[in-house]
PDB file of C-alpha atoms in Angstrom:
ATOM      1  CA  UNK F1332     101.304  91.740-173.197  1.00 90.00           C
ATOM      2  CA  UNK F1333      98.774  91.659-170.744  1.00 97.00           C
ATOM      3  CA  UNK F1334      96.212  95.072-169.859  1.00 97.00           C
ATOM      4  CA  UNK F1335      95.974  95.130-165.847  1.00 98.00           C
ATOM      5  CA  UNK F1336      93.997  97.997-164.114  1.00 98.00           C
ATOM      6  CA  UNK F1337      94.844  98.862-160.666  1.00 98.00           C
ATOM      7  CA  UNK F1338      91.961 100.392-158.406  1.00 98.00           C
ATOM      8  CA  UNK F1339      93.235 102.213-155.452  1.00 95.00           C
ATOM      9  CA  UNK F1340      91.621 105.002-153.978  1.00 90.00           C
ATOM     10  CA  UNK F1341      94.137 106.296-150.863  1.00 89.00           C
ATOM     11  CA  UNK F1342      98.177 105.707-152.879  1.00 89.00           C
ATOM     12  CA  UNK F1343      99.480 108.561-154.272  1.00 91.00           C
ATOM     13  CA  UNK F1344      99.658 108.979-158.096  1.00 93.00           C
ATOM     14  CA  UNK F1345     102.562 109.994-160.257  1.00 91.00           C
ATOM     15  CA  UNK F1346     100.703 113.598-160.484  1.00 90.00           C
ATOM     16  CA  UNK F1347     101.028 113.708-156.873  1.00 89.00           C
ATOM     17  CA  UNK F1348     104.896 114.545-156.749  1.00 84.00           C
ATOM     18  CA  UNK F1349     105.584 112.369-153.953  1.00 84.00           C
ATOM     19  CA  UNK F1350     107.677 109.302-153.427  1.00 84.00           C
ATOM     20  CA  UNK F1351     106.485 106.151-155.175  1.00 82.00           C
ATOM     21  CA  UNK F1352     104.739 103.281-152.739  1.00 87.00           C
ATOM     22  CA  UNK F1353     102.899 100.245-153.441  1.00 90.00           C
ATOM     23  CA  UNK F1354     100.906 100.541-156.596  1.00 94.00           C
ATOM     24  CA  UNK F1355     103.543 102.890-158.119  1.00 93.00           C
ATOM     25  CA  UNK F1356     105.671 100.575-157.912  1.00 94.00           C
ATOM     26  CA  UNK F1357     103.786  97.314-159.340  1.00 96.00           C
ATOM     27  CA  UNK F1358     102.827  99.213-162.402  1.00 96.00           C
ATOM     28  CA  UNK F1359     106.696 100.534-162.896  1.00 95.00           C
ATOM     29  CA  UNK F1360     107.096  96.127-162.668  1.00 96.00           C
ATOM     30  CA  UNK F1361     104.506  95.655-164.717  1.00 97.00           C
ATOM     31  CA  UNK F1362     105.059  98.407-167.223  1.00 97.00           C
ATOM     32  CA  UNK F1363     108.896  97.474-167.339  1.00 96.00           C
ATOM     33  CA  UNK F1364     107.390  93.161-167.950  1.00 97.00           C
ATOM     34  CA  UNK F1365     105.612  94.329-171.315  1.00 97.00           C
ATOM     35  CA  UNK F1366     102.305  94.912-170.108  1.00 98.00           C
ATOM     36  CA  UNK F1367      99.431  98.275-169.972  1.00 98.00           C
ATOM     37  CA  UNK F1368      98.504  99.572-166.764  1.00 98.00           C
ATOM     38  CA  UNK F1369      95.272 101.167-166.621  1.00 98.00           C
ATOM     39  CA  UNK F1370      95.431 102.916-162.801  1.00 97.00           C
ATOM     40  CA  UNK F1371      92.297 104.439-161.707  1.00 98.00           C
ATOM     41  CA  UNK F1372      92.182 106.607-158.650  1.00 97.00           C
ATOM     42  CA  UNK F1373      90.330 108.809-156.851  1.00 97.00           C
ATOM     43  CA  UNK F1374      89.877 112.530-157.737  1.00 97.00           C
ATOM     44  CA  UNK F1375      90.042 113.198-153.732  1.00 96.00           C
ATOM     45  CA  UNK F1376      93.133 112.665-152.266  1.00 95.00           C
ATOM     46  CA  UNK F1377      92.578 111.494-148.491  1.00 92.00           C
ATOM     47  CA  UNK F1378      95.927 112.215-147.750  1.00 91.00           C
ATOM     48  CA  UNK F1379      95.749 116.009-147.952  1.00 92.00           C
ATOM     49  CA  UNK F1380      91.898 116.248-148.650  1.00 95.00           C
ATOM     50  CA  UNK F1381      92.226 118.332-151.492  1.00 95.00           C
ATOM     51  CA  UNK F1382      90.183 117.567-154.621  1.00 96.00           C
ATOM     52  CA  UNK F1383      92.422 116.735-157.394  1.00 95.00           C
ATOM     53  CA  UNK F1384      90.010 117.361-160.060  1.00 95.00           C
ATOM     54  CA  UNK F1385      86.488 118.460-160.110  1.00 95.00           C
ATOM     55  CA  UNK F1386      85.757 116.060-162.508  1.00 96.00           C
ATOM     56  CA  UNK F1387      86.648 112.217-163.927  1.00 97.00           C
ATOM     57  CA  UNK F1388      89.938 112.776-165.880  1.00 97.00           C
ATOM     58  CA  UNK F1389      92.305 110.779-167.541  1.00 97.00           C
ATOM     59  CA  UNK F1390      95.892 111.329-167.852  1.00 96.00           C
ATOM     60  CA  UNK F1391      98.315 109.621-169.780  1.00 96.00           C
ATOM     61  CA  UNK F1392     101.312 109.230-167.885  1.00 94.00           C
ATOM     62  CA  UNK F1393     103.824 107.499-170.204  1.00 93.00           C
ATOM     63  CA  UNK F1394     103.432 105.041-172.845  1.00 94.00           C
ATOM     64  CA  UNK F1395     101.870 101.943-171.584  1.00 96.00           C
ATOM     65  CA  UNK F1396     100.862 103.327-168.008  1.00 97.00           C
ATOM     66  CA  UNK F1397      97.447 105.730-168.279  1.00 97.00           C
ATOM     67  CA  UNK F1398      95.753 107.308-164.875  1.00 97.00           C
ATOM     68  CA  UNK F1399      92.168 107.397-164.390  1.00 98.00           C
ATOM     69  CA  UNK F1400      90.769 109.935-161.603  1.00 98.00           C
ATOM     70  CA  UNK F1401      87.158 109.144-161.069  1.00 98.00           C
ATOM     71  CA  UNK F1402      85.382 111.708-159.795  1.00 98.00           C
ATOM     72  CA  UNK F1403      84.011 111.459-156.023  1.00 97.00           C
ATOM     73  CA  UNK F1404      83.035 114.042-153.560  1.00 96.00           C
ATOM     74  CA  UNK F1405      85.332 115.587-150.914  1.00 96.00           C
ATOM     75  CA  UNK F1406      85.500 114.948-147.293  1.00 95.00           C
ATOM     76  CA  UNK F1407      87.031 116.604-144.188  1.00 95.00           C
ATOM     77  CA  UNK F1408      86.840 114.395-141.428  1.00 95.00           C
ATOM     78  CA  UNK F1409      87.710 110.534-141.895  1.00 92.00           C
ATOM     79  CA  UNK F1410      84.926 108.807-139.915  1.00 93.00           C
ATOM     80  CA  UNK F1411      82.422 110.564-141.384  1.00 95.00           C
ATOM     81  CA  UNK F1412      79.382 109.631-143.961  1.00 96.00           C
ATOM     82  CA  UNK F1413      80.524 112.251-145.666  1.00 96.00           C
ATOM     83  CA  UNK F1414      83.202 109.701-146.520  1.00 96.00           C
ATOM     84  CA  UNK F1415      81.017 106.864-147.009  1.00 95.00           C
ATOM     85  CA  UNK F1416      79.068 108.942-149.390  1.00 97.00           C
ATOM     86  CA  UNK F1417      82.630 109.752-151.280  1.00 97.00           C
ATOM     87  CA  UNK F1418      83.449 106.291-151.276  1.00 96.00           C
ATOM     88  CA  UNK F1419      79.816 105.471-153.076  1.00 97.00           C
ATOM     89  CA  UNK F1420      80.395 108.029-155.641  1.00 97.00           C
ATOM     90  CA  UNK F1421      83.204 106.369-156.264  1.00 97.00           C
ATOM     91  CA  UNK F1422      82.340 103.270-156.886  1.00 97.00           C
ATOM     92  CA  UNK F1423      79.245 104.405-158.775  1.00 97.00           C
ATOM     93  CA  UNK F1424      81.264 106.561-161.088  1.00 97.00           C
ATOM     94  CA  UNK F1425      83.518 103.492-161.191  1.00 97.00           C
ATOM     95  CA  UNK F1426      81.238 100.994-162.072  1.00 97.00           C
ATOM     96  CA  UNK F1427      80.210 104.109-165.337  1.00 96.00           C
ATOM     97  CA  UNK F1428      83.421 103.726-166.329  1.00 95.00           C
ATOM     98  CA  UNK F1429      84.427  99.391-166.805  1.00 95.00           C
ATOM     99  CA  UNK F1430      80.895  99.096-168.257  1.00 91.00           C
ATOM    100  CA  UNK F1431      82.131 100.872-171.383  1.00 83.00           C
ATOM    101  CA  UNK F1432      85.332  99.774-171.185  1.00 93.00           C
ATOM    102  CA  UNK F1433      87.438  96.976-173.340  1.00 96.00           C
ATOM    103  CA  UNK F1434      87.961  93.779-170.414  1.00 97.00           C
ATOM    104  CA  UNK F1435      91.582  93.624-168.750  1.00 98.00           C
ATOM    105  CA  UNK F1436      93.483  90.167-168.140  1.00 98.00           C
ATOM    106  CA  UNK F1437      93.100  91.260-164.566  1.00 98.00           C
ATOM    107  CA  UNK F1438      92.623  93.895-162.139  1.00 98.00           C
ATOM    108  CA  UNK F1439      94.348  94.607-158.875  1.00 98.00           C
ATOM    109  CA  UNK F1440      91.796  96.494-156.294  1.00 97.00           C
ATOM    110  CA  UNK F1441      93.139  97.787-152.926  1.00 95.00           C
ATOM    111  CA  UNK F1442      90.915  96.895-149.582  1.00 91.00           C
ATOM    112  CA  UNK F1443      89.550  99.230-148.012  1.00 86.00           C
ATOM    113  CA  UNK F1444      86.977 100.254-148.927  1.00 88.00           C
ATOM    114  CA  UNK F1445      84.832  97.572-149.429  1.00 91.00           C
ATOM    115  CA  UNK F1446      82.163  98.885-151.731  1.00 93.00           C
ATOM    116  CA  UNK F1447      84.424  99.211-154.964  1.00 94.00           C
ATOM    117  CA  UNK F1448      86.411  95.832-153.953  1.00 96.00           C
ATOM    118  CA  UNK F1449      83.153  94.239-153.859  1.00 96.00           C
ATOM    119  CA  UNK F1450      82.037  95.571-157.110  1.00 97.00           C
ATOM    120  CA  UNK F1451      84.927  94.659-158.467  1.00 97.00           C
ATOM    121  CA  UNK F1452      84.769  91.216-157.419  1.00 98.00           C
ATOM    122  CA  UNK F1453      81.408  90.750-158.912  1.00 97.00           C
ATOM    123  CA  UNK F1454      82.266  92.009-162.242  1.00 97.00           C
ATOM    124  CA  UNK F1455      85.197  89.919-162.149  1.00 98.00           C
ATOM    125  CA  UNK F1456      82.920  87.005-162.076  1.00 98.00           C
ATOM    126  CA  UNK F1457      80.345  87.803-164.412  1.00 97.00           C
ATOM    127  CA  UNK F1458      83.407  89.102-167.246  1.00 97.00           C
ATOM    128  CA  UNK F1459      85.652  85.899-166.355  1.00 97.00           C
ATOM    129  CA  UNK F1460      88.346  88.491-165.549  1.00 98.00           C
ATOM    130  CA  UNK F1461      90.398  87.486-162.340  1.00 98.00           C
ATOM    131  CA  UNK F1462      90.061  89.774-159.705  1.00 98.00           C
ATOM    132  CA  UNK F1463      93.298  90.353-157.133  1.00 98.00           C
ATOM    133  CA  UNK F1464      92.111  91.996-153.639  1.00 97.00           C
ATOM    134  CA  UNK F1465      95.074  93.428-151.873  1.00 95.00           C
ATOM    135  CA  UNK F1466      94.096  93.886-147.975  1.00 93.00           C
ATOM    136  CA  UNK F1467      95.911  96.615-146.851  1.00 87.00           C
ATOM    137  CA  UNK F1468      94.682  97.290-143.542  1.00 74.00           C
ATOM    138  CA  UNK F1469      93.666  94.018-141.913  1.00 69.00           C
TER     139      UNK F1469
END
């Protein structure tokens, strides 16, 4: 059984009551292959730009699959540095969170945005944890 976290600030989440897309769906494979997802998301969703929570929270959705919200600020328009600034409270809140945490086999981080990818990246080096970035807007 592997532990896998999944970074992805822009999918929907199971909370979300919407159909399931891309990273739904690889921790349903994964979950269903023996493994633990750890998914950690954004408190904002950019979709409807509605804050989720007004804080980090975790939710367990079923056994072997938990949901991490990290807390980042909202925006309203989406080129904006009020998005940039979201996206670096993000990835500082993020970077909070991993520090304290046990080390996955590996870790699947969406692209964009680049500042929690990177991060990622980098931590993935220095921990010896492998480090999958999934571009999806090239």
């Amino acid at each position: 059984m592997a532990d896998i976290w999944i970074v992805s600030l822009f999918e929907p989440t199971p909370v979300d009551n919407t159909r399931p897309m891309r990273y739904m769906g690889v921790a349903e494979a994964a979950i269903q292959a023996g493994h633990h997802v750890t998914h950690f998301s954004c408190s904002f969703r950019h979709s409807t730009k509605v804050q989720r929570f007004d804080r980090t929270e975790q939710i367990l959705v079923r056994e072997g699959y938990d949901l991490i919200f990290v807390h980042a600020r909202a925006y309203r328009k989406n080129i904006s540095t009020e998005r940039l600034k979201s996206h670096a409270d993000f990835t500082r809140n993020l970077s909070q969170l991993v520090e304290g945490r046990p080390k996955p086999d590996a870790v699947l981080v969406a692209l964009p945005p680049l500042s929690h990818a990177e991060f990622l990246v980098k931590w993935g080096k220095e921990n010896q944890v492998p480090v999958i970035v999934d571009i999806i807007d090239p």
